[in-house]
Amino acid sequence: MAGKNTAQVIIGGKVITLGGYESSDYLQKVANYMNGKLDELSELPGYSRQPIETKHMLLSLNISDDFFKAKDQAEVLEQELGQKDQEMYDLKHELVSLRMKIDELEQEKEKLRRKLER
């Protein structure tokens, strides 16, 4: 297991030390995501006048929304991948069958050619 990493990041204009087993780059990426969400919410009319608890709740709801949308998209992509894998399997099976049929026809052709030569 990799060692624990820490990184100082800026979220919402405040320096915060994040820690975890992920890389420092990943921790920065998380902080950038949070800042993007905060910027997005700050553009909403009346957001700045909301109590801090409401702001935190809205941030949490927005992040949860992103999570569930990403999860749904991942599930759709996994289903599509499964379908593509099945299609690939079917195509490979069909290819093998067609190659076998070609071999049979070539053997038949060769037999007929020999018959005609007699």
mmCIF file with all atom_site columns, C-alpha atoms in Angstrom:
data_model
loop_
_atom_site.group_PDB
_atom_site.id
_atom_site.type_symbol
_atom_site.label_atom_id
_atom_site.label_alt_id
_atom_site.label_comp_id
_atom_site.label_asym_id
_atom_site.label_entity_id
_atom_site.label_seq_id
_atom_site.pdbx_PDB_ins_code
_atom_site.Cartn_x
_atom_site.Cartn_y
_atom_site.Cartn_z
_atom_site.occupancy
_atom_site.B_iso_or_equiv
_atom_site.pdbx_formal_charge
_atom_site.auth_seq_id
_atom_site.auth_comp_id
_atom_site.auth_asym_id
_atom_site.auth_atom_id
_atom_site.pdbx_PDB_model_num
ATOM 1   C CA . MET A 1 1   ? 0.000   0.000   0.000   1.00 0.00 ? 1   MET A CA 1
ATOM 2   C CA . ALA A 1 2   ? 1.283   3.471   -0.846  1.00 0.00 ? 2   ALA A CA 1
ATOM 3   C CA . GLY A 1 3   ? 2.085   5.904   1.937   1.00 0.00 ? 3   GLY A CA 1
ATOM 4   C CA . LYS A 1 4   ? -0.271  8.644   2.989   1.00 0.00 ? 4   LYS A CA 1
ATOM 5   C CA . ASN A 1 5   ? 0.146   11.926  1.133   1.00 0.00 ? 5   ASN A CA 1
ATOM 6   C CA . THR A 1 6   ? -0.762  15.426  2.155   1.00 0.00 ? 6   THR A CA 1
ATOM 7   C CA . ALA A 1 7   ? -1.185  18.508  0.032   1.00 0.00 ? 7   ALA A CA 1
ATOM 8   C CA . GLN A 1 8   ? -1.985  22.082  0.839   1.00 0.00 ? 8   GLN A CA 1
ATOM 9   C CA . VAL A 1 9   ? -4.781  23.292  -1.384  1.00 0.00 ? 9   VAL A CA 1
ATOM 10  C CA . ILE A 1 10  ? -6.914  26.383  -1.636  1.00 0.00 ? 10  ILE A CA 1
ATOM 11  C CA . ILE A 1 11  ? -10.661 25.839  -1.470  1.00 0.00 ? 11  ILE A CA 1
ATOM 12  C CA . GLY A 1 12  ? -12.948 28.823  -1.361  1.00 0.00 ? 12  GLY A CA 1
ATOM 13  C CA . GLY A 1 13  ? -9.987  31.103  -0.785  1.00 0.00 ? 13  GLY A CA 1
ATOM 14  C CA . LYS A 1 14  ? -8.808  29.202  2.309   1.00 0.00 ? 14  LYS A CA 1
ATOM 15  C CA . VAL A 1 15  ? -5.660  27.107  2.592   1.00 0.00 ? 15  VAL A CA 1
ATOM 16  C CA . ILE A 1 16  ? -6.555  23.576  3.659   1.00 0.00 ? 16  ILE A CA 1
ATOM 17  C CA . THR A 1 17  ? -4.325  20.558  4.156   1.00 0.00 ? 17  THR A CA 1
ATOM 18  C CA . LEU A 1 18  ? -5.807  17.453  2.555   1.00 0.00 ? 18  LEU A CA 1
ATOM 19  C CA . GLY A 1 19  ? -4.491  13.989  3.306   1.00 0.00 ? 19  GLY A CA 1
ATOM 20  C CA . GLY A 1 20  ? -5.032  10.592  1.786   1.00 0.00 ? 20  GLY A CA 1
ATOM 21  C CA . TYR A 1 21  ? -3.443  7.727   -0.074  1.00 0.00 ? 21  TYR A CA 1
ATOM 22  C CA . GLU A 1 22  ? -4.016  9.443   -3.410  1.00 0.00 ? 22  GLU A CA 1
ATOM 23  C CA . SER A 1 23  ? -1.325  11.500  -5.105  1.00 0.00 ? 23  SER A CA 1
ATOM 24  C CA . SER A 1 24  ? -0.871  15.207  -4.393  1.00 0.00 ? 24  SER A CA 1
ATOM 25  C CA . ASP A 1 25  ? -1.981  15.873  -7.978  1.00 0.00 ? 25  ASP A CA 1
ATOM 26  C CA . TYR A 1 26  ? -5.225  14.047  -7.294  1.00 0.00 ? 26  TYR A CA 1
ATOM 27  C CA . LEU A 1 27  ? -5.818  16.037  -4.109  1.00 0.00 ? 27  LEU A CA 1
ATOM 28  C CA . GLN A 1 28  ? -5.257  19.249  -6.108  1.00 0.00 ? 28  GLN A CA 1
ATOM 29  C CA . LYS A 1 29  ? -7.729  17.977  -8.703  1.00 0.00 ? 29  LYS A CA 1
ATOM 30  C CA . VAL A 1 30  ? -10.338 17.466  -5.964  1.00 0.00 ? 30  VAL A CA 1
ATOM 31  C CA . ALA A 1 31  ? -9.727  20.988  -4.676  1.00 0.00 ? 31  ALA A CA 1
ATOM 32  C CA . ASN A 1 32  ? -10.068 22.407  -8.198  1.00 0.00 ? 32  ASN A CA 1
ATOM 33  C CA . TYR A 1 33  ? -13.368 20.564  -8.602  1.00 0.00 ? 33  TYR A CA 1
ATOM 34  C CA . MET A 1 34  ? -14.634 22.020  -5.328  1.00 0.00 ? 34  MET A CA 1
ATOM 35  C CA . ASN A 1 35  ? -13.572 25.524  -6.385  1.00 0.00 ? 35  ASN A CA 1
ATOM 36  C CA . GLY A 1 36  ? -15.368 25.059  -9.702  1.00 0.00 ? 36  GLY A CA 1
ATOM 37  C CA . LYS A 1 37  ? -18.546 24.075  -7.884  1.00 0.00 ? 37  LYS A CA 1
ATOM 38  C CA . LEU A 1 38  ? -18.206 27.035  -5.517  1.00 0.00 ? 38  LEU A CA 1
ATOM 39  C CA . ASP A 1 39  ? -17.731 29.380  -8.486  1.00 0.00 ? 39  ASP A CA 1
ATOM 40  C CA . GLU A 1 40  ? -20.751 27.843  -10.209 1.00 0.00 ? 40  GLU A CA 1
ATOM 41  C CA . LEU A 1 41  ? -22.942 28.346  -7.146  1.00 0.00 ? 41  LEU A CA 1
ATOM 42  C CA . SER A 1 42  ? -21.611 31.859  -6.534  1.00 0.00 ? 42  SER A CA 1
ATOM 43  C CA . GLU A 1 43  ? -23.015 32.890  -9.907  1.00 0.00 ? 43  GLU A CA 1
ATOM 44  C CA . LEU A 1 44  ? -26.554 32.040  -8.792  1.00 0.00 ? 44  LEU A CA 1
ATOM 45  C CA . PRO A 1 45  ? -28.645 35.047  -7.776  1.00 0.00 ? 45  PRO A CA 1
ATOM 46  C CA . GLY A 1 46  ? -29.046 35.318  -4.004  1.00 0.00 ? 46  GLY A CA 1
ATOM 47  C CA . TYR A 1 47  ? -26.487 32.607  -3.205  1.00 0.00 ? 47  TYR A CA 1
ATOM 48  C CA . SER A 1 48  ? -24.128 35.053  -1.497  1.00 0.00 ? 48  SER A CA 1
ATOM 49  C CA . ARG A 1 49  ? -26.899 36.128  0.904   1.00 0.00 ? 49  ARG A CA 1
ATOM 50  C CA . GLN A 1 50  ? -27.607 32.577  2.072   1.00 0.00 ? 50  GLN A CA 1
ATOM 51  C CA . PRO A 1 51  ? -26.469 31.374  5.508   1.00 0.00 ? 51  PRO A CA 1
ATOM 52  C CA . ILE A 1 52  ? -23.292 29.279  5.476   1.00 0.00 ? 52  ILE A CA 1
ATOM 53  C CA . GLU A 1 53  ? -25.282 26.118  6.327   1.00 0.00 ? 53  GLU A CA 1
ATOM 54  C CA . THR A 1 54  ? -27.462 26.637  3.251   1.00 0.00 ? 54  THR A CA 1
ATOM 55  C CA . LYS A 1 55  ? -24.385 27.222  1.104   1.00 0.00 ? 55  LYS A CA 1
ATOM 56  C CA . HIS A 1 56  ? -22.837 23.998  2.384   1.00 0.00 ? 56  HIS A CA 1
ATOM 57  C CA . MET A 1 57  ? -26.081 22.126  1.739   1.00 0.00 ? 57  MET A CA 1
ATOM 58  C CA . LEU A 1 58  ? -26.303 23.470  -1.819  1.00 0.00 ? 58  LEU A CA 1
ATOM 59  C CA . LEU A 1 59  ? -22.670 22.516  -2.444  1.00 0.00 ? 59  LEU A CA 1
ATOM 60  C CA . SER A 1 60  ? -23.287 19.022  -1.084  1.00 0.00 ? 60  SER A CA 1
ATOM 61  C CA . LEU A 1 61  ? -26.426 18.611  -3.178  1.00 0.00 ? 61  LEU A CA 1
ATOM 62  C CA . ASN A 1 62  ? -24.647 19.746  -6.338  1.00 0.00 ? 62  ASN A CA 1
ATOM 63  C CA . ILE A 1 63  ? -21.731 17.373  -5.739  1.00 0.00 ? 63  ILE A CA 1
ATOM 64  C CA . SER A 1 64  ? -24.163 14.528  -4.975  1.00 0.00 ? 64  SER A CA 1
ATOM 65  C CA . ASP A 1 65  ? -26.034 15.319  -8.178  1.00 0.00 ? 65  ASP A CA 1
ATOM 66  C CA . ASP A 1 66  ? -22.781 15.151  -10.172 1.00 0.00 ? 66  ASP A CA 1
ATOM 67  C CA . PHE A 1 67  ? -21.910 11.848  -8.485  1.00 0.00 ? 67  PHE A CA 1
ATOM 68  C CA . PHE A 1 68  ? -25.237 10.185  -9.303  1.00 0.00 ? 68  PHE A CA 1
ATOM 69  C CA . LYS A 1 69  ? -25.211 11.463  -12.884 1.00 0.00 ? 69  LYS A CA 1
ATOM 70  C CA . ALA A 1 70  ? -21.660 10.150  -13.340 1.00 0.00 ? 70  ALA A CA 1
ATOM 71  C CA . LYS A 1 71  ? -22.647 6.834   -11.759 1.00 0.00 ? 71  LYS A CA 1
ATOM 72  C CA . ASP A 1 72  ? -25.642 6.512   -14.092 1.00 0.00 ? 72  ASP A CA 1
ATOM 73  C CA . GLN A 1 73  ? -23.452 7.364   -17.074 1.00 0.00 ? 73  GLN A CA 1
ATOM 74  C CA . ALA A 1 74  ? -20.883 4.754   -15.986 1.00 0.00 ? 74  ALA A CA 1
ATOM 75  C CA . GLU A 1 75  ? -23.634 2.136   -15.762 1.00 0.00 ? 75  GLU A CA 1
ATOM 76  C CA . VAL A 1 76  ? -24.863 3.009   -19.256 1.00 0.00 ? 76  VAL A CA 1
ATOM 77  C CA . LEU A 1 77  ? -21.321 2.818   -20.600 1.00 0.00 ? 77  LEU A CA 1
ATOM 78  C CA . GLU A 1 78  ? -20.769 -0.540  -18.879 1.00 0.00 ? 78  GLU A CA 1
ATOM 79  C CA . GLN A 1 79  ? -23.955 -1.885  -20.464 1.00 0.00 ? 79  GLN A CA 1
ATOM 80  C CA . GLU A 1 80  ? -22.879 -0.582  -23.860 1.00 0.00 ? 80  GLU A CA 1
ATOM 81  C CA . LEU A 1 81  ? -19.462 -2.163  -23.375 1.00 0.00 ? 81  LEU A CA 1
ATOM 82  C CA . GLY A 1 82  ? -21.115 -5.472  -22.509 1.00 0.00 ? 82  GLY A CA 1
ATOM 83  C CA . GLN A 1 83  ? -23.232 -5.241  -25.657 1.00 0.00 ? 83  GLN A CA 1
ATOM 84  C CA . LYS A 1 84  ? -20.170 -4.398  -27.750 1.00 0.00 ? 84  LYS A CA 1
ATOM 85  C CA . ASP A 1 85  ? -18.294 -7.343  -26.221 1.00 0.00 ? 85  ASP A CA 1
ATOM 86  C CA . GLN A 1 86  ? -21.202 -9.631  -27.111 1.00 0.00 ? 86  GLN A CA 1
ATOM 87  C CA . GLU A 1 87  ? -21.324 -8.213  -30.651 1.00 0.00 ? 87  GLU A CA 1
ATOM 88  C CA . MET A 1 88  ? -17.572 -8.750  -30.979 1.00 0.00 ? 88  MET A CA 1
ATOM 89  C CA . TYR A 1 89  ? -17.927 -12.328 -29.764 1.00 0.00 ? 89  TYR A CA 1
ATOM 90  C CA . ASP A 1 90  ? -20.772 -12.936 -32.230 1.00 0.00 ? 90  ASP A CA 1
ATOM 91  C CA . LEU A 1 91  ? -18.776 -11.422 -35.101 1.00 0.00 ? 91  LEU A CA 1
ATOM 92  C CA . LYS A 1 92  ? -15.712 -13.525 -34.271 1.00 0.00 ? 92  LYS A CA 1
ATOM 93  C CA . HIS A 1 93  ? -17.888 -16.618 -34.104 1.00 0.00 ? 93  HIS A CA 1
ATOM 94  C CA . GLU A 1 94  ? -19.446 -15.722 -37.461 1.00 0.00 ? 94  GLU A CA 1
ATOM 95  C CA . LEU A 1 95  ? -15.993 -15.113 -38.942 1.00 0.00 ? 95  LEU A CA 1
ATOM 96  C CA . VAL A 1 96  ? -14.784 -18.542 -37.808 1.00 0.00 ? 96  VAL A CA 1
ATOM 97  C CA . SER A 1 97  ? -17.928 -20.149 -39.217 1.00 0.00 ? 97  SER A CA 1
ATOM 98  C CA . LEU A 1 98  ? -17.478 -18.367 -42.533 1.00 0.00 ? 98  LEU A CA 1
ATOM 99  C CA . ARG A 1 99  ? -13.819 -19.381 -42.721 1.00 0.00 ? 99  ARG A CA 1
ATOM 100 C CA . MET A 1 100 ? -14.820 -22.986 -42.100 1.00 0.00 ? 100 MET A CA 1
ATOM 101 C CA . LYS A 1 101 ? -17.451 -22.709 -44.826 1.00 0.00 ? 101 LYS A CA 1
ATOM 102 C CA . ILE A 1 102 ? -14.860 -21.253 -47.218 1.00 0.00 ? 102 ILE A CA 1
ATOM 103 C CA . ASP A 1 103 ? -12.509 -24.147 -46.426 1.00 0.00 ? 103 ASP A CA 1
ATOM 104 C CA . GLU A 1 104 ? -15.311 -26.639 -47.068 1.00 0.00 ? 104 GLU A CA 1
ATOM 105 C CA . LEU A 1 105 ? -16.191 -24.956 -50.361 1.00 0.00 ? 105 LEU A CA 1
ATOM 106 C CA . GLU A 1 106 ? -12.551 -24.905 -51.444 1.00 0.00 ? 106 GLU A CA 1
ATOM 107 C CA . GLN A 1 107 ? -12.261 -28.616 -50.672 1.00 0.00 ? 107 GLN A CA 1
ATOM 108 C CA . GLU A 1 108 ? -15.457 -29.258 -52.606 1.00 0.00 ? 108 GLU A CA 1
ATOM 109 C CA . LYS A 1 109 ? -14.127 -27.168 -55.491 1.00 0.00 ? 109 LYS A CA 1
ATOM 110 C CA . GLU A 1 110 ? -10.895 -29.160 -55.456 1.00 0.00 ? 110 GLU A CA 1
ATOM 111 C CA . LYS A 1 111 ? -12.819 -32.446 -55.497 1.00 0.00 ? 111 LYS A CA 1
ATOM 112 C CA . LEU A 1 112 ? -14.901 -31.240 -58.453 1.00 0.00 ? 112 LEU A CA 1
ATOM 113 C CA . ARG A 1 113 ? -11.798 -30.051 -60.281 1.00 0.00 ? 113 ARG A CA 1
ATOM 114 C CA . ARG A 1 114 ? -10.172 -33.476 -59.823 1.00 0.00 ? 114 ARG A CA 1
ATOM 115 C CA . LYS A 1 115 ? -13.337 -35.175 -61.030 1.00 0.00 ? 115 LYS A CA 1
ATOM 116 C CA . LEU A 1 116 ? -13.371 -33.023 -64.151 1.00 0.00 ? 116 LEU A CA 1
ATOM 117 C CA . GLU A 1 117 ? -9.722  -33.791 -64.850 1.00 0.00 ? 117 GLU A CA 1
ATOM 118 C CA . ARG A 1 118 ? -10.386 -37.554 -64.977 1.00 0.00 ? 118 ARG A CA 1
#
